[in-house]
XYZ file of C-alpha atoms in Angstrom:
482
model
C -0.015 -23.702 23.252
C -0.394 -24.344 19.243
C -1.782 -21.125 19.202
C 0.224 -19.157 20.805
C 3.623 -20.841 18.561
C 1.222 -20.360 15.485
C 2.045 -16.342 16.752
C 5.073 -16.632 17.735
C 6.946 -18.159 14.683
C 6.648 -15.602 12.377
C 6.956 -12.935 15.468
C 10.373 -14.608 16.030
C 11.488 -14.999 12.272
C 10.844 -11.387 11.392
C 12.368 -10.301 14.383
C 15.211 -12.201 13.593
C 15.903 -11.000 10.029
C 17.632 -7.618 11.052
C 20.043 -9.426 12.782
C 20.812 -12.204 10.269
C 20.862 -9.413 7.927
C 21.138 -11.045 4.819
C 22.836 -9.259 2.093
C 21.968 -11.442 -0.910
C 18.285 -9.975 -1.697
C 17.569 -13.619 -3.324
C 17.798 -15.650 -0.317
C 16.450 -12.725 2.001
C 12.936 -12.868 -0.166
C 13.315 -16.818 0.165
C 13.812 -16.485 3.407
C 10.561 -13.863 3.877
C 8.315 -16.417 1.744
C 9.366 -19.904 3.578
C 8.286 -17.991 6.705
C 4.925 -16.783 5.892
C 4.500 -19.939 3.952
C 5.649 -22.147 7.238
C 2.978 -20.023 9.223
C 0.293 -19.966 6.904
C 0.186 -24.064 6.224
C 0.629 -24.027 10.283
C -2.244 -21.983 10.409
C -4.356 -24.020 8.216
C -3.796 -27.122 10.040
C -5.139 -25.058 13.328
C -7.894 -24.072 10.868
C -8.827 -27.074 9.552
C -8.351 -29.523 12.885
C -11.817 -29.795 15.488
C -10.074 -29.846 18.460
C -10.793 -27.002 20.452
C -7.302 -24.823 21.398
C -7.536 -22.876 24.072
C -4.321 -20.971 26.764
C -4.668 -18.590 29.513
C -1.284 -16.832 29.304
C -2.161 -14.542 32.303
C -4.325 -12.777 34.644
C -5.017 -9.365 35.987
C -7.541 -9.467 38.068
C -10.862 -12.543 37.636
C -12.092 -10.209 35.292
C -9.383 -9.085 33.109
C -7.196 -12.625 31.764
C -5.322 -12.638 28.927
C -6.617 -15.850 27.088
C -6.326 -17.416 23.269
C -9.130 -19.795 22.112
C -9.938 -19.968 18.289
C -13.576 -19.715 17.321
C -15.611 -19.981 14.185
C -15.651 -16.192 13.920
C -11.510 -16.233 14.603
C -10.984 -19.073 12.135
C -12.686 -16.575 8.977
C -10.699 -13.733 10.425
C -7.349 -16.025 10.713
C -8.064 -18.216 7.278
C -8.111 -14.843 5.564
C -4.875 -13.862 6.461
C -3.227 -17.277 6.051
C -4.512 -17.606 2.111
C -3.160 -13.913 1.365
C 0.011 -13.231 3.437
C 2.196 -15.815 1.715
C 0.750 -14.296 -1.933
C 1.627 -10.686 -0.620
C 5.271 -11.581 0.044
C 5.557 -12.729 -3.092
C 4.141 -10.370 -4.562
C 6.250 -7.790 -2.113
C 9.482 -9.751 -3.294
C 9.026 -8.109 -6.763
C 7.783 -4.576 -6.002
C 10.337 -4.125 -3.172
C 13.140 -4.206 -5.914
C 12.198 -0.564 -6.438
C 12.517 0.891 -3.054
C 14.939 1.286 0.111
C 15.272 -0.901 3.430
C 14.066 -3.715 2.463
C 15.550 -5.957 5.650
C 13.688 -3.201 7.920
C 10.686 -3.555 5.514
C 10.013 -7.451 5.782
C 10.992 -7.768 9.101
C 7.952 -5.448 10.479
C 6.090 -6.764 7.833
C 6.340 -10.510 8.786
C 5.814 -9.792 12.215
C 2.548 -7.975 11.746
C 1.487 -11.666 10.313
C 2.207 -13.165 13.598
C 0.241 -9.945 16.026
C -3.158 -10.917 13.069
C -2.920 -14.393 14.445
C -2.790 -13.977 17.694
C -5.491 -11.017 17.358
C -7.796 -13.459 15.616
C -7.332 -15.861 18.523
C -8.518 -14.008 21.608
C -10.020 -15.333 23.728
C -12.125 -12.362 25.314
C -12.405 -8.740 25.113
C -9.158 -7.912 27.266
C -6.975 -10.515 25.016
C -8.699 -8.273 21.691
C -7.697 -4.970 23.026
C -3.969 -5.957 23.619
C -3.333 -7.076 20.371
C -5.565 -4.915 18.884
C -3.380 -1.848 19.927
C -0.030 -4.047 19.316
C -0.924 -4.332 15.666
C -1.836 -0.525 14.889
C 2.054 -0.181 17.012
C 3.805 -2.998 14.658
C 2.254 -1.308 11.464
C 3.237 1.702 12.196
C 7.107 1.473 10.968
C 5.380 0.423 8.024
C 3.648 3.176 7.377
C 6.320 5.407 7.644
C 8.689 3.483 5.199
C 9.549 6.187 3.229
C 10.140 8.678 6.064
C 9.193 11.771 4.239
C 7.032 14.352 5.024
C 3.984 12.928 3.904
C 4.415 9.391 5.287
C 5.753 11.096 8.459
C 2.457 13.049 8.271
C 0.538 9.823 7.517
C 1.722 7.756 10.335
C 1.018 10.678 12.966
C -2.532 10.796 11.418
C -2.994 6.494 11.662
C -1.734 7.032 15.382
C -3.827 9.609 16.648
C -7.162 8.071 15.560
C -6.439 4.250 16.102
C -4.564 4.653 19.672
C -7.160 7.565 20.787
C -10.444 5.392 19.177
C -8.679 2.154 21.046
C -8.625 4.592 24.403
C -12.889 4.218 23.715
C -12.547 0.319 23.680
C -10.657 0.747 26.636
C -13.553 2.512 28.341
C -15.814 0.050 26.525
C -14.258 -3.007 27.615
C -13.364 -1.886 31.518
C -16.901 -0.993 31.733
C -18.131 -4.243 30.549
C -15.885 -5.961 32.687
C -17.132 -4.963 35.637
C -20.929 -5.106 34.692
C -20.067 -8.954 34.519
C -19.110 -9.133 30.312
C -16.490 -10.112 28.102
C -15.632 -13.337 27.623
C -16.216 -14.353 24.087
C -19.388 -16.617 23.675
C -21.213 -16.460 20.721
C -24.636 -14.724 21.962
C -23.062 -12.822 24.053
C -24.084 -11.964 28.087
C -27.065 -10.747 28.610
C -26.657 -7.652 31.178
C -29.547 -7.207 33.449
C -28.262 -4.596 35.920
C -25.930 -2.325 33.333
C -29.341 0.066 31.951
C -28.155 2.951 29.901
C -24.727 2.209 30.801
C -24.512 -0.895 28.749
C -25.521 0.854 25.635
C -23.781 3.879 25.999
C -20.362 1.483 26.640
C -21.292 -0.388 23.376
C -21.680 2.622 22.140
C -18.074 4.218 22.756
C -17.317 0.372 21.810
C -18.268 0.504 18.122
C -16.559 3.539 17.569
C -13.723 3.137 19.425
C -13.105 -0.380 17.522
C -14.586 1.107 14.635
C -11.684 3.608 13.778
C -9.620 0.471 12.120
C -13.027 0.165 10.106
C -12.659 3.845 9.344
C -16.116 4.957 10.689
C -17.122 8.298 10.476
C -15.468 10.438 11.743
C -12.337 8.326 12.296
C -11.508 7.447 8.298
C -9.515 9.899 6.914
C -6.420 8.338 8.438
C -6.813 5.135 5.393
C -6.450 7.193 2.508
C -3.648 9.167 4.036
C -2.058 5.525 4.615
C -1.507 5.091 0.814
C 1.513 6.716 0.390
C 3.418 3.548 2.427
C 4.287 1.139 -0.262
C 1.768 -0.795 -1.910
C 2.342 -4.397 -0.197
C 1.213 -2.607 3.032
C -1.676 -0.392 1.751
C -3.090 -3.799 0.599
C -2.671 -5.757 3.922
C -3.609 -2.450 5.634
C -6.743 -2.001 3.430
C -7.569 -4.992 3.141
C -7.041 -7.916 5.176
C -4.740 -6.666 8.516
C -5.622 -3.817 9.961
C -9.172 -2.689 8.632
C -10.343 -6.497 9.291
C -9.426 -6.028 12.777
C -11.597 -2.817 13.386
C -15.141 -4.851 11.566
C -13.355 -8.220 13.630
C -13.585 -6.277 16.973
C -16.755 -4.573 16.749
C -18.100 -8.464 15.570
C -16.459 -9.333 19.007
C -18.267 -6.693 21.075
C -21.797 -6.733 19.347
C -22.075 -10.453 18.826
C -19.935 -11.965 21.452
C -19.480 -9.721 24.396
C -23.082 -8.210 25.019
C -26.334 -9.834 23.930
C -28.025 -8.613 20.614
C -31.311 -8.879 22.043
C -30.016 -6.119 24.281
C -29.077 -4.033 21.944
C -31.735 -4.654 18.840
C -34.270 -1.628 18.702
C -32.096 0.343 20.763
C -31.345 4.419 20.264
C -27.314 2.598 19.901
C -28.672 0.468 17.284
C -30.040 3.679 15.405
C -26.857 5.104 16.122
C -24.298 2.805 14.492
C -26.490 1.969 11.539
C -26.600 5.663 11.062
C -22.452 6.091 11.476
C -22.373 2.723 9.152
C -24.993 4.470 6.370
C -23.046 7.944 6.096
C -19.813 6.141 5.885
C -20.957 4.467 3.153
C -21.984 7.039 1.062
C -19.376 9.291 2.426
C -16.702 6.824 1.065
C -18.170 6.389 -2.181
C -18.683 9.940 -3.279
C -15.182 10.720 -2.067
C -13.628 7.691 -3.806
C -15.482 9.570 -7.392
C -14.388 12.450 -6.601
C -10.327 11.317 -5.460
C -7.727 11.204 -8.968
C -4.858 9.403 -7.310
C -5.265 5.997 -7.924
C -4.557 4.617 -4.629
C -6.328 6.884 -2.465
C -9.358 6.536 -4.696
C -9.092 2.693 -3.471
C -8.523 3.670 -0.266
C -11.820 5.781 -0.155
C -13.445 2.553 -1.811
C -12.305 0.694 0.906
C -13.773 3.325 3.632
C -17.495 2.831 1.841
C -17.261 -1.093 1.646
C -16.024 -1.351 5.086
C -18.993 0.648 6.534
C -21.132 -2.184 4.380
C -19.876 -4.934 7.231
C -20.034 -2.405 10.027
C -23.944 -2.273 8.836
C -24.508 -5.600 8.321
C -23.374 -6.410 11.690
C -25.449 -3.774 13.104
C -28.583 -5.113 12.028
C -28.000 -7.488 15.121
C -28.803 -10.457 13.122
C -27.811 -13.319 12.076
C -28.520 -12.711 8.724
C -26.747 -9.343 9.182
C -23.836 -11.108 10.712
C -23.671 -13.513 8.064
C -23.435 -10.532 5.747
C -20.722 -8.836 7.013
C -18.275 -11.901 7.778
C -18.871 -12.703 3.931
C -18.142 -9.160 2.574
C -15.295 -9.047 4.903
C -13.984 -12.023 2.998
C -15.068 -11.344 -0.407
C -14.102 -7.593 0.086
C -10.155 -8.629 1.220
C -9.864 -10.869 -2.289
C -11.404 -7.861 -4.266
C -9.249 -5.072 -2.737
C -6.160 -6.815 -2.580
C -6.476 -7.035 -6.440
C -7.036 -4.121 -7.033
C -4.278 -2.038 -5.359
C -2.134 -4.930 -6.430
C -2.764 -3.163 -9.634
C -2.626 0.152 -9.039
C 1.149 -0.923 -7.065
C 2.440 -2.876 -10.265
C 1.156 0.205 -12.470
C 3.133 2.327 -10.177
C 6.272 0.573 -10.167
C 6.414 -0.336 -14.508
C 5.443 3.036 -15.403
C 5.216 5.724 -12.396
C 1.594 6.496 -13.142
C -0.610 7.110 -10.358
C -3.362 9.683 -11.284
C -7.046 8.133 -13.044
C -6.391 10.223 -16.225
C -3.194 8.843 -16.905
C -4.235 5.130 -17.161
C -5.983 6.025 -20.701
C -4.499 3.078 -22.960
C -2.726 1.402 -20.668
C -5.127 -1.708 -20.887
C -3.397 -2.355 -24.059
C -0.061 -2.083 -22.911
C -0.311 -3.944 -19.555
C -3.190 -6.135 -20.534
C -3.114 -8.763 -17.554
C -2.719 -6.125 -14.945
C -5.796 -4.412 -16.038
C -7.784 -7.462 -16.908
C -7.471 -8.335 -12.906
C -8.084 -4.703 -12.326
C -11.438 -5.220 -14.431
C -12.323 -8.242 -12.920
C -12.123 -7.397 -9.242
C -13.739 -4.037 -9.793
C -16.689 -5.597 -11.472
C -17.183 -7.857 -8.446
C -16.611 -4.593 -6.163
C -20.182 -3.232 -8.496
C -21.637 -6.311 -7.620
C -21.749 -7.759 -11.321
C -23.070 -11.524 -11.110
C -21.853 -13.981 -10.351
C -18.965 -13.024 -8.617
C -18.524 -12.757 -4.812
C -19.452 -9.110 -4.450
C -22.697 -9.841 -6.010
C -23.296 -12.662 -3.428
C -22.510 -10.505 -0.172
C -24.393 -7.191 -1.352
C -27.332 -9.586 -2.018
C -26.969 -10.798 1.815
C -26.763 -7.552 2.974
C -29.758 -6.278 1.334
C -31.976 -9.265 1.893
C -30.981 -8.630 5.718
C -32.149 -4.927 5.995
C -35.412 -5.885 4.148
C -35.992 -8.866 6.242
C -35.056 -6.551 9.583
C -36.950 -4.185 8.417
C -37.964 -0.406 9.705
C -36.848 2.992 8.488
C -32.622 2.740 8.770
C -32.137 -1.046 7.962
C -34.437 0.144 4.478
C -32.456 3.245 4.706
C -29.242 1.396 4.521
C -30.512 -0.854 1.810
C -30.973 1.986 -0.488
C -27.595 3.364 0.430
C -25.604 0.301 -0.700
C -27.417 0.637 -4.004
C -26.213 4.236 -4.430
C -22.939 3.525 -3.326
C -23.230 0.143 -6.163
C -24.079 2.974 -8.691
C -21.293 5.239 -7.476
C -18.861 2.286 -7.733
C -19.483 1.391 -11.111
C -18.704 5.604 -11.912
C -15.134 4.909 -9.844
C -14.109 1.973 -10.976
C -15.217 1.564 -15.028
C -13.993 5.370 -15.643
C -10.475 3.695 -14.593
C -10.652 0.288 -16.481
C -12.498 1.561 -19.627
C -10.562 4.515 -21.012
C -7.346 2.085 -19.752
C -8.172 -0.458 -23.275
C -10.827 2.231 -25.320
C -8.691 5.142 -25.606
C -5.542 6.568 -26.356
C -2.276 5.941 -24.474
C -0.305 9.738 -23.937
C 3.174 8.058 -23.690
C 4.344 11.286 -22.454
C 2.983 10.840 -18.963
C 5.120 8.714 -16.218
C 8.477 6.656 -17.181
C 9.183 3.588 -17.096
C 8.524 0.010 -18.873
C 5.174 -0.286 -20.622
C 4.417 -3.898 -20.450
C 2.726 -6.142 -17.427
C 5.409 -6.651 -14.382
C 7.536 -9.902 -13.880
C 6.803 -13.089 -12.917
C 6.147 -12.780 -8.724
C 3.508 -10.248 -10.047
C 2.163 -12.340 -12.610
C 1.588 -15.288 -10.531
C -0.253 -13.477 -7.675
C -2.440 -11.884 -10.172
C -2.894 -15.292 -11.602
C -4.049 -17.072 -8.249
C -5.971 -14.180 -6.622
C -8.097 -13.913 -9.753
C -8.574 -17.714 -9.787
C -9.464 -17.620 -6.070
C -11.816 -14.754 -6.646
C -13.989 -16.515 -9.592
C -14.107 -19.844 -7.052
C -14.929 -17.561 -4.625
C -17.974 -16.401 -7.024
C -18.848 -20.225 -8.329
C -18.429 -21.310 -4.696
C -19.972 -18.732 -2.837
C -23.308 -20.932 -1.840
C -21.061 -23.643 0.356
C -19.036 -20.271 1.880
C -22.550 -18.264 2.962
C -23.533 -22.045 4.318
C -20.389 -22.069 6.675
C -21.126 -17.904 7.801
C -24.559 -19.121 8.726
C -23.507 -21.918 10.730
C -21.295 -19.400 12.525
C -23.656 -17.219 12.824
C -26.866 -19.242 13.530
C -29.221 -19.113 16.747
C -28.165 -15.623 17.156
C -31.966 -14.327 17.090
């Protein structure tokens, strides 16, 4: 029952803030940040206690029951979301001064909090897909905040490709059903009567799932996502909704069916093949993108296909990978379009070329900029240094022509990151400021800003100094797998 209230509460309080509507925008953002922060320490008690929570909340048939029970593997995906969410509304409470509908705005927005928790506490493959499909439904709104063309556009794009890849996990997860699979158990069920149908279902599985990831071919609905406001291009890109597309296919390939079952399979070549394009894909497109955002967003595209590989090593090295660059990713990206958003709002500047001299003029906001982006290159010893190294000591361990394949993919896409991110953050303090470009205030954003910038770069350098005790915990997750 705890962990179906932990859901609930902020379901209840966001649903409840249209019709409170508060008209004083002070106590509305208090409001907004007491109930994240309420959830969040909630959360953390649920994440931090060892009894085991478990609630069948109802059945379709013996093989279809909607049931919450919080894992090891749920706890990383849930503990992620509680340390950001309460940061992004604060963080929110500042940039939302610029823009329109800000009741509508939080209220979706706190009640996507509440759909994460329960997604990261399902208990089986049925109880995934339901709230799997209810969060791409409660983030749509979101998306289409500004209700222009392009967000319009945007949200018709995010809703074709998650609903129509979830109708694949559908497939994927009926199938499995009946061939005796999908209850969550870490090792999954080992099919002996399912033959090519097994692999084929995991197949339309990992795609399927794998269009929150943004997979090839499903990805170009996450840079179209970037024109919704920045507070939801930085949950979307990196904790909420991209989290739940590497979360699910974690679900399927580790708990659902048996790696053994899969490993050296023609499915296994497949996804580490989808994974390896993706990667590069996303990285040559993120050099190649001038908007700031969507640049970012492509980023995000490349480094998401580095968990989607990691886990498809089958491993539990590989698994141990991907869970840590899914947590050391979210702290990097959220950063970083943190900064792009507080750039946007001081001084209206969105394209690469225009941040020349802006380091000097917004020095904090580009010294986290700097700092996240040289732990997205993988520059020691911060956390993306610690989970590349994971997931290239698990392809060479693995082994064989794609896991090496893969291994020299994530060092071109390192190389190609470097090119994206350091032609942003060096000409912003080396060169020039035009201070005919953009409008607006000149100077680092208020305090809300300030202080999220503050504690996310803090968390991200423990996150570097502490990364040996947080690879320890993945592994113990992740160990006896084979």
């Amino acid at each position: 029952m705890q962990l179906l209230i932990c859901g609930l509460v902020p379901l209840c309080l966001g649903a409840l803030l249209p019709i409170l509507n508060i008209k004083n925008r002070k106590l509305r953002m208090i409001y907004v940040f007491i109930s994240t922060l309420i959830t969040s320490v909630y959360a953390g008690h649920l994440l931090l206690s060892e009894q085991v929570y478990s609630l069948e909340l109802f059945r379709v048939t013996d093989q279809l029951v909607c049931r919450l029970q919080l894992d090891g593997a749920g706890k990383i995906y849930l503990g992620l979301a509680a340390l950001l969410w309460p940061l992004a509304a604060l963080y929110a409470a500042e940039y939302m001064r610029h823009e329109h509908r800000e009741g509508n705005f939080f209220a979706w927005y706190t009640m996507t909090y509440g759909v994460v928790i329960l997604l990261s506490a399902a208990g089986n493959l049925f109880t995934l897909y339901i709230f799997y499909e209810l969060l791409t439904l409660i983030t749509l709104p979101l998306v289409w905040h500004e209700k222009d063309k392009a967000s319009i556009r945007a949200a018709r794009r995010y809703a074709l490709s998650l609903i129509g890849g979830a109708a694949l996990g559908l497939i994927a997860l009926l199938g499995l059903a009946v061939l005796g699979a999908g209850e969550f158990s870490l090792g999954g069920t080992a099919i002996e009567n399912g033959g090519q149908w097994v692999l084929w279902l995991c197949l339309m599985g990992f795609i399927g799932f794998g269009a929150k990831a943004a997979v090839l071919p499903l990805c170009k609905w996450l840079p179209g996502a970037s024109v919704a406001p920045t507070p939801v291009t930085a949950l979307l890109h990196a904790v909420a909704v991209v989290n739940a597309g590497v979360f699910a296919v974690l679900r399927l390939l580790y708990y659902t069916v048996s790696p053994e079952l899969l490993q050296g399979t023609w499915v296994q070549g497949v996804m580490l093949s989808l994974s390896i394009l993706t990667i590069l894909f996303g990285s040559v497109m993120a050099v190649r993108e001038q908007h700031l955002k969507r640049r970012l967003a492509w980023s995000t595209v490349s480094n998401l296909s580095y968990m989607l590989f990691g886990l498809s090593l089958l491993s539990s090295q590989g698994m141990t990978a991907g869970m840590a660059h899914m947590v050391f990713h979210g702290l990097m990206k959220i950063i970083l379009f943190y900064c792009a958003g507080a750039i946007l709002v001081q001084t209206g500047r969105t394209q690469v070329r225009q941040m020349h001299g802006m380091g000097r003029k917004m020095p904090l906001t580009f010294a986290a900029y700097l700092l996240a982006g040289a732990s997205l290159v993988g520059v020691p010893p911060l956390p993306g240094f610690v989970s590349k190294n994971y997931l290239e000591t698990a392809a060479f361990t693995q082994g064989g022509f794609l896991p090496i394949a893969g291994a020299v993919a994530l060092l071109i896409s390192s190389v190609l990151t470097a090119i994206y991110i350091f032609t942003v953050a060096f000409p912003a303090f080396f060169m020039k400021l035009n201070p005919h470009e953009g409008e607006g205030v000149f100077q680092d954003p208020g305090v809300c800003m300030k202080i999220t910038f503050a504690v996310l770069c803090l968390l991200l350098i423990a996150a570097g100094i502490g990364a040996g005790p947080v690879i320890e915990h993945l592994s113990g997750i992740a160990g006896g797998i084979l």
